[in-house]
GROMACS .gro file of C-alpha atoms in nm:
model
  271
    1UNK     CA    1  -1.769  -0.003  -7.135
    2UNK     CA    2  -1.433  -0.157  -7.235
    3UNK     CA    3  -1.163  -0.304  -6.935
    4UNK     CA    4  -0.979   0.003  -7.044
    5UNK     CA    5  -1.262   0.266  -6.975
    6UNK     CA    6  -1.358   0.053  -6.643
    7UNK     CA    7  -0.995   0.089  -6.458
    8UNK     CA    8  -0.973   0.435  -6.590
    9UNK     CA    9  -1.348   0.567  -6.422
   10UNK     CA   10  -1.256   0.297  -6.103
   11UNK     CA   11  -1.606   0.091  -6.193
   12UNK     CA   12  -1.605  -0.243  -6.194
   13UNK     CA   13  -1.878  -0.477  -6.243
   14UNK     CA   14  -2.103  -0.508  -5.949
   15UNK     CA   15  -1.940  -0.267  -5.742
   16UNK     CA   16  -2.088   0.060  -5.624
   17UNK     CA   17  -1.953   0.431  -5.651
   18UNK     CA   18  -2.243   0.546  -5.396
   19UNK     CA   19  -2.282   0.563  -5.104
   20UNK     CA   20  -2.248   0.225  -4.840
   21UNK     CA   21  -2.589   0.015  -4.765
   22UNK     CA   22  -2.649   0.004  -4.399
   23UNK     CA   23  -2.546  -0.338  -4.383
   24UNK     CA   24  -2.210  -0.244  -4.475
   25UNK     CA   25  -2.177   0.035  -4.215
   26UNK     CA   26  -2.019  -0.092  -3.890
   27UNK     CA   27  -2.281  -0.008  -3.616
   28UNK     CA   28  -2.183   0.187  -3.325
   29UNK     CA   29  -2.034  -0.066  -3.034
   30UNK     CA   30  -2.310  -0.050  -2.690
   31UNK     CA   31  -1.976   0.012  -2.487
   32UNK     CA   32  -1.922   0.372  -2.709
   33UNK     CA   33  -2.267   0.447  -2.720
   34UNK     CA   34  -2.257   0.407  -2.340
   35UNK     CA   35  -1.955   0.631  -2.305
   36UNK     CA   36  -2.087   0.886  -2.547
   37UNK     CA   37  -2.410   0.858  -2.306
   38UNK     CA   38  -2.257   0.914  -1.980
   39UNK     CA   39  -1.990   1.228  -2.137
   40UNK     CA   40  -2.313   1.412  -2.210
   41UNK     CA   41  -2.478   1.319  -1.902
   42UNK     CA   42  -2.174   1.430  -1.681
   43UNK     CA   43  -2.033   1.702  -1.915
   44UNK     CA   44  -2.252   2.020  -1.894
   45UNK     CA   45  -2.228   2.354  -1.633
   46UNK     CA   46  -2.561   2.274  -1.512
   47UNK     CA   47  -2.477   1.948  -1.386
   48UNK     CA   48  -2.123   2.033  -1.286
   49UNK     CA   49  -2.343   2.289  -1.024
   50UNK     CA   50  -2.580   2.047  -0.936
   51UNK     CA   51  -2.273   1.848  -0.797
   52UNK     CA   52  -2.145   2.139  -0.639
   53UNK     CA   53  -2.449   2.174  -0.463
   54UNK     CA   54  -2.493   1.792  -0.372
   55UNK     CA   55  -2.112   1.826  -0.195
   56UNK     CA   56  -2.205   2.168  -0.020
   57UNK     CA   57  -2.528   1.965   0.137
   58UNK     CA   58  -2.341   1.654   0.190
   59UNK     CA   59  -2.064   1.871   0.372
   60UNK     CA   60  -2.334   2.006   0.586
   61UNK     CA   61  -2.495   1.696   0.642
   62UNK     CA   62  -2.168   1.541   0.766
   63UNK     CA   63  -2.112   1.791   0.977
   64UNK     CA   64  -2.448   1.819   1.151
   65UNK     CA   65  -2.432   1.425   1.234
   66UNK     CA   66  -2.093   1.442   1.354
   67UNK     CA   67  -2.163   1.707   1.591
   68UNK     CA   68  -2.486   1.562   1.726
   69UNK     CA   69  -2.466   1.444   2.080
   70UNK     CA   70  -2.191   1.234   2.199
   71UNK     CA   71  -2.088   1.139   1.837
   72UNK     CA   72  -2.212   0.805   1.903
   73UNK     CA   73  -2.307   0.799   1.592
   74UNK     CA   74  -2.329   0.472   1.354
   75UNK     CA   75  -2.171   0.426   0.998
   76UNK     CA   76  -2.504   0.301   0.882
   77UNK     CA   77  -2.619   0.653   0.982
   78UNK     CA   78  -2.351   0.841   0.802
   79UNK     CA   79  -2.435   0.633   0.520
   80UNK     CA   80  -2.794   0.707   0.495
   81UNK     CA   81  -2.731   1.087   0.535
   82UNK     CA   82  -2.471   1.140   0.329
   83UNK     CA   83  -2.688   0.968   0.061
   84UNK     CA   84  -2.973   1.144   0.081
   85UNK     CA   85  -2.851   1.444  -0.106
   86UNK     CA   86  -2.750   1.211  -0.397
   87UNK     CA   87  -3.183   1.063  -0.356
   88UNK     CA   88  -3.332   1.426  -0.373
   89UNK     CA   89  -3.087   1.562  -0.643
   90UNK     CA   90  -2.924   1.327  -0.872
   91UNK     CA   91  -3.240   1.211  -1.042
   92UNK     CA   92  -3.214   1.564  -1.170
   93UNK     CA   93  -2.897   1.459  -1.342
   94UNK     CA   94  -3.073   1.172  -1.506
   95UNK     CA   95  -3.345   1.395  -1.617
   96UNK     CA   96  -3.088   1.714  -1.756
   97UNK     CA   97  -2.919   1.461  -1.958
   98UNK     CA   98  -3.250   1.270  -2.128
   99UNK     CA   99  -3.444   1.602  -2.228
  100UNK     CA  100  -3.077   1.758  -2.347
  101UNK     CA  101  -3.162   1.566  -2.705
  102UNK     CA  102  -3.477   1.804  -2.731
  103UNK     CA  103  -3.403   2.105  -2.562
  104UNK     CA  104  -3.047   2.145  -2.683
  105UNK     CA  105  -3.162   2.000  -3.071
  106UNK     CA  106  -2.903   1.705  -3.061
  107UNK     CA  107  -3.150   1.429  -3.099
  108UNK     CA  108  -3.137   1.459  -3.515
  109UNK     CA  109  -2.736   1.397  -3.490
  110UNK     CA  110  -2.773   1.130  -3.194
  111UNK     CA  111  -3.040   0.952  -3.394
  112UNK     CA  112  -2.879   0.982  -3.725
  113UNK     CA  113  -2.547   0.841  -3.571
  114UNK     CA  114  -2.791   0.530  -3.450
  115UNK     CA  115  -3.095   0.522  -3.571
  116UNK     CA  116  -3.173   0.234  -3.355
  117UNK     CA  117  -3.366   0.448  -3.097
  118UNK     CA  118  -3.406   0.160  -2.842
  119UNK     CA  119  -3.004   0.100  -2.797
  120UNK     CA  120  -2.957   0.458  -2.697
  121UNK     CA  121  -3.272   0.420  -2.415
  122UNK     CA  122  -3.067   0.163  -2.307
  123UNK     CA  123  -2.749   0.357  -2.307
  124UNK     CA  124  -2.945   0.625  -2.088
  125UNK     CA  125  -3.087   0.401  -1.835
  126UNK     CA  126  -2.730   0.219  -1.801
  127UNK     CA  127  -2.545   0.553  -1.763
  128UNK     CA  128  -2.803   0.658  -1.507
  129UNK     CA  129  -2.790   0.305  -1.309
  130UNK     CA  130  -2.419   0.315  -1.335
  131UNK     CA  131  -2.370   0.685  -1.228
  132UNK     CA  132  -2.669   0.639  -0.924
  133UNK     CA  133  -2.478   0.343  -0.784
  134UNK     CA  134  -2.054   0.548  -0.836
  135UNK     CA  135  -2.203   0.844  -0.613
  136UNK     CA  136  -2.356   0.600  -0.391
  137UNK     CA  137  -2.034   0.441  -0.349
  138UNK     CA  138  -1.885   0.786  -0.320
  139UNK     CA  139  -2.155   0.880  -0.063
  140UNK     CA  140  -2.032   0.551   0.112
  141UNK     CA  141  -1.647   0.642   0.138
  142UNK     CA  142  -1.712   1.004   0.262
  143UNK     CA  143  -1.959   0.832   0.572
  144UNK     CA  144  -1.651   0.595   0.668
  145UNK     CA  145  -1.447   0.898   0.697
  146UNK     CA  146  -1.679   1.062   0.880
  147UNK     CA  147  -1.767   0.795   1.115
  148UNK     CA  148  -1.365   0.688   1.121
  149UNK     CA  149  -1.265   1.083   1.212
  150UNK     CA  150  -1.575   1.102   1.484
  151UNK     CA  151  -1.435   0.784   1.646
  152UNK     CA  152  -1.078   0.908   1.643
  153UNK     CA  153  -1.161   1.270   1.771
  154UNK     CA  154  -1.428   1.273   1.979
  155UNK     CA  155  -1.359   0.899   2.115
  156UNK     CA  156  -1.709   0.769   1.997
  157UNK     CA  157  -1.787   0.429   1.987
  158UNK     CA  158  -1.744   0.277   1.667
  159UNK     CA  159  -2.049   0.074   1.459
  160UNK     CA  160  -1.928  -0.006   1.128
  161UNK     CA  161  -2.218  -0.247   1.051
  162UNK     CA  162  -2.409  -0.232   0.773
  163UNK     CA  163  -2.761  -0.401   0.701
  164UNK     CA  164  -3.105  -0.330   0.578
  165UNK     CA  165  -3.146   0.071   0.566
  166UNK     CA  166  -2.781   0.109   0.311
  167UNK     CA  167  -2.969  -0.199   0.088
  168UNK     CA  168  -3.255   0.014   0.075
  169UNK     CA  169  -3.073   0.349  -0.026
  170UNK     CA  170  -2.922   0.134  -0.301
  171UNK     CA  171  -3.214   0.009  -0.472
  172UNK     CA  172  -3.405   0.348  -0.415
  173UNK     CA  173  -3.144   0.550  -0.544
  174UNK     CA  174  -3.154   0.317  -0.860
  175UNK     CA  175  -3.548   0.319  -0.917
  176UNK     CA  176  -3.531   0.703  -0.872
  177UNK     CA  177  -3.230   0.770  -1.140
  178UNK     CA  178  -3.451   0.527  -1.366
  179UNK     CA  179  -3.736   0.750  -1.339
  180UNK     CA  180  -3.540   1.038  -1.409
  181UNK     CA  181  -3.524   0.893  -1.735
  182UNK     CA  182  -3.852   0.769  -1.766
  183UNK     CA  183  -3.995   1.134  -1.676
  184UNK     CA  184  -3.783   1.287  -1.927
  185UNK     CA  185  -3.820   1.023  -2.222
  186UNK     CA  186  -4.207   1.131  -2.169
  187UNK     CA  187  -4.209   1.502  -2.145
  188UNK     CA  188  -3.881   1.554  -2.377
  189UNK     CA  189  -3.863   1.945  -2.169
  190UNK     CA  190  -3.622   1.993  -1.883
  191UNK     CA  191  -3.848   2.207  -1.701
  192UNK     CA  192  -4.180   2.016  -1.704
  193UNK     CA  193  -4.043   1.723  -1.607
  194UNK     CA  194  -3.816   1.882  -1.333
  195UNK     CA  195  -4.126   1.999  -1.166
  196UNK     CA  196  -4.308   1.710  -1.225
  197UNK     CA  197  -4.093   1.526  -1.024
  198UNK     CA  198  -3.989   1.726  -0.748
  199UNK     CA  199  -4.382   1.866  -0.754
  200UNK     CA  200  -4.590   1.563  -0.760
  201UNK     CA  201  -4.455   1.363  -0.469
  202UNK     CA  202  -4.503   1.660  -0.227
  203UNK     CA  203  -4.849   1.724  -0.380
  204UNK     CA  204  -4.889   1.336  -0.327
  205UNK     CA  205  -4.748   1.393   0.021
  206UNK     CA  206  -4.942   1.653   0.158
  207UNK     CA  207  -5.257   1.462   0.062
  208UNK     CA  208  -5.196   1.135   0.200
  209UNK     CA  209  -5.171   1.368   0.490
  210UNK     CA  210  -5.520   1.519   0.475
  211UNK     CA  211  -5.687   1.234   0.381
  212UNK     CA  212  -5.624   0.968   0.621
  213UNK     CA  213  -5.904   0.735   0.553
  214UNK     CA  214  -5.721   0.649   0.270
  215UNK     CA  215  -5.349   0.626   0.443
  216UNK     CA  216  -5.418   0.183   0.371
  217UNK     CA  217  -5.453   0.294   0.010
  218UNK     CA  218  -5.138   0.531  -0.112
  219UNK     CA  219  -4.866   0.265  -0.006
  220UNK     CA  220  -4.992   0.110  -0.355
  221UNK     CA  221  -4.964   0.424  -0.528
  222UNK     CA  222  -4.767   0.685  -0.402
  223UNK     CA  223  -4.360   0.526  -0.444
  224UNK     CA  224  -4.231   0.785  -0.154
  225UNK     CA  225  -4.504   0.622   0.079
  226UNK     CA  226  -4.395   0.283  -0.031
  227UNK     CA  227  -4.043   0.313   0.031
  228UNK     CA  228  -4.021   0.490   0.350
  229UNK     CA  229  -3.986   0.133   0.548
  230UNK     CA  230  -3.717   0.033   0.288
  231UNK     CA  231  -3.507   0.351   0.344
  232UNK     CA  232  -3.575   0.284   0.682
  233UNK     CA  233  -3.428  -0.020   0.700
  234UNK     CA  234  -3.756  -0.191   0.873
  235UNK     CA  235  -3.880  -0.533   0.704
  236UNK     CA  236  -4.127  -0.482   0.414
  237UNK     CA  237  -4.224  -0.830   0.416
  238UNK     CA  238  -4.499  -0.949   0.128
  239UNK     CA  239  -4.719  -0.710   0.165
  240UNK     CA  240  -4.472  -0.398   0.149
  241UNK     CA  241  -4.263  -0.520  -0.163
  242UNK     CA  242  -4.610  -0.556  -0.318
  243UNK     CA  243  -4.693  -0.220  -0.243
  244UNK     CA  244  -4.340  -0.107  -0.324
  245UNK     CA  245  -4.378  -0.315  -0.665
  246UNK     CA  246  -4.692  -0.162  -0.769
  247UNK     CA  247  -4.607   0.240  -0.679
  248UNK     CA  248  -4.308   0.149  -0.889
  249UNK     CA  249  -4.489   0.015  -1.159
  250UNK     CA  250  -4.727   0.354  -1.168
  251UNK     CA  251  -4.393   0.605  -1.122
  252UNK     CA  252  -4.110   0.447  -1.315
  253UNK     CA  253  -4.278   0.145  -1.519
  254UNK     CA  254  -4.541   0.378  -1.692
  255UNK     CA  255  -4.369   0.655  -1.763
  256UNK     CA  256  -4.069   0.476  -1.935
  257UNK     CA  257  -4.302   0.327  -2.066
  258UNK     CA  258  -4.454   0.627  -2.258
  259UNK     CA  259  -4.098   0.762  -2.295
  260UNK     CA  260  -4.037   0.541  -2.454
  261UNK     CA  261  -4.285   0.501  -2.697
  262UNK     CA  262  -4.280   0.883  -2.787
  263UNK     CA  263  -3.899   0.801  -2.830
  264UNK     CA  264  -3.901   0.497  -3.065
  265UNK     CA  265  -4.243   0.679  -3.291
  266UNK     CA  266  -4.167   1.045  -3.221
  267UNK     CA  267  -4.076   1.267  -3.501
  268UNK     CA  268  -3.736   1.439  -3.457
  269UNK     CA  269  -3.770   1.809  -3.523
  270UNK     CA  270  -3.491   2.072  -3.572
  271UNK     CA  271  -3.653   2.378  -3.503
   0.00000   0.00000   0.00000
């Protein structure tokens, strides 16, 4: 090909007229994988209800404490009532926006954007992390002005200390937003692992009930026995935060675990 026929057709030696290698495609930043990650975790009717329902039960919640008795009632307790609608239902947010990929047929796009599977885990554990500990601050401000109005109008005492019990909330509400994650990454349905993890604890609960002779044993594996001094705000001392360690390990560490496995060697289907 003469220099004539080359500027006329664009070519020039060693160049390409294809398409780009990977290396020279720019990869997609963490920071806009994040943000992509927490608009589709925080963008969808079924999670703008489940937040409607986690203020109507926080309302009521408020207003049950405040009520109670001679409103002598502690911030640390507004605190760790006001966040227990954000432990039972916000996981559920975690695990609506993980399975959304499968159920909703968005994982092709998602993974053809960045095929590095493992970086958009990541982005779905941060978002979760991230959005566990914003409502927890959330649930944090509404308890001051709780406690703040039930000092002011029913001249209460005031207690505005915090310690052990709002630590505990914090790290709970953490590990169960990261198993939302974990339980979706492994079952990849909304449903099944919805009911897996509002089912299985209770299940787990009412046993440990009936079978008492072995109430020494499900601290080590059932997390929602584990945690219960945590939350509590009692000292778990070696012996609890090994038994707190290893439930956490069975619920959160295997099934990410899996998730994530399936994730990383799973075969992305369309249809």
């Amino acid at each position: 090909m003469s220099a004539v026929d080359q500027t006329r057709t664009g070519h020039r030696p060693g160049t390409r007229t294809g398409a780009r290698t990977a290396a020279e495609i720019r990869p997609v930043p963490f920071s806009r994988l994040t943000l992509v990650e927490w608009r589709k975790q925080l963008d969808t009717r079924a999670v703008r209800w489940l937040f409607v329902t986690i203020a109507l039960l926080t309302a009521g919640v408020v207003t049950v404490t405040a009520l109670v008795g001679e409103g002598d009632v502690s911030f640390e307790t507004f605190v760790s009532n006001t966040s227990t609608p954000l432990a039972m239902l916000l996981p559920i947010v975690a695990i609506l926006a993980t399975t959304a990929e499968w159920s909703q047929r968005t994982a092709l796009t998602t993974f053809t954007l960045e095929p590095r599977r493992g970086r958009v885990v990541g982005a779905k554990l941060l978002t979760a992390v991230g959005s566990g500990l914003a409502f927890f601050v959330v649930a944090v401000g509404i308890a001051a002005v709780a406690h703040l109005g039930v000092v002011t109008l029913r001249d209460a005492s005031p207690d505005w200390g915090l310690g052990a019990m709002t630590a505990g909330m914090a790290l709970m509400i953490v590990l169960w937003m990261v198993q939302g994650v974990a339980f979706g990454l492994a079952l990849q349905s909304t449903p099944a692992a919805i009911v897996v993890f509002l089912a299985v604890p209770t299940i787990v609960g009412a046993i440990t009930m009936l079978l008492t002779a072995w109430s020494d044993v499900w601290p080590w594996l059932d997390l929602s026995t584990s945690s219960v001094p945590l939350i509590m705000g009692e000292p778990l001392g070696g012996t609890g935060w090994a038994q707190l360690a290893t439930s956490a390990a069975i619920w959160v560490g295997l099934p990410l675990a899996v998730g994530v496995r399936r994730v990383q060697r799973g075969e992305v289907k369309t249809s």
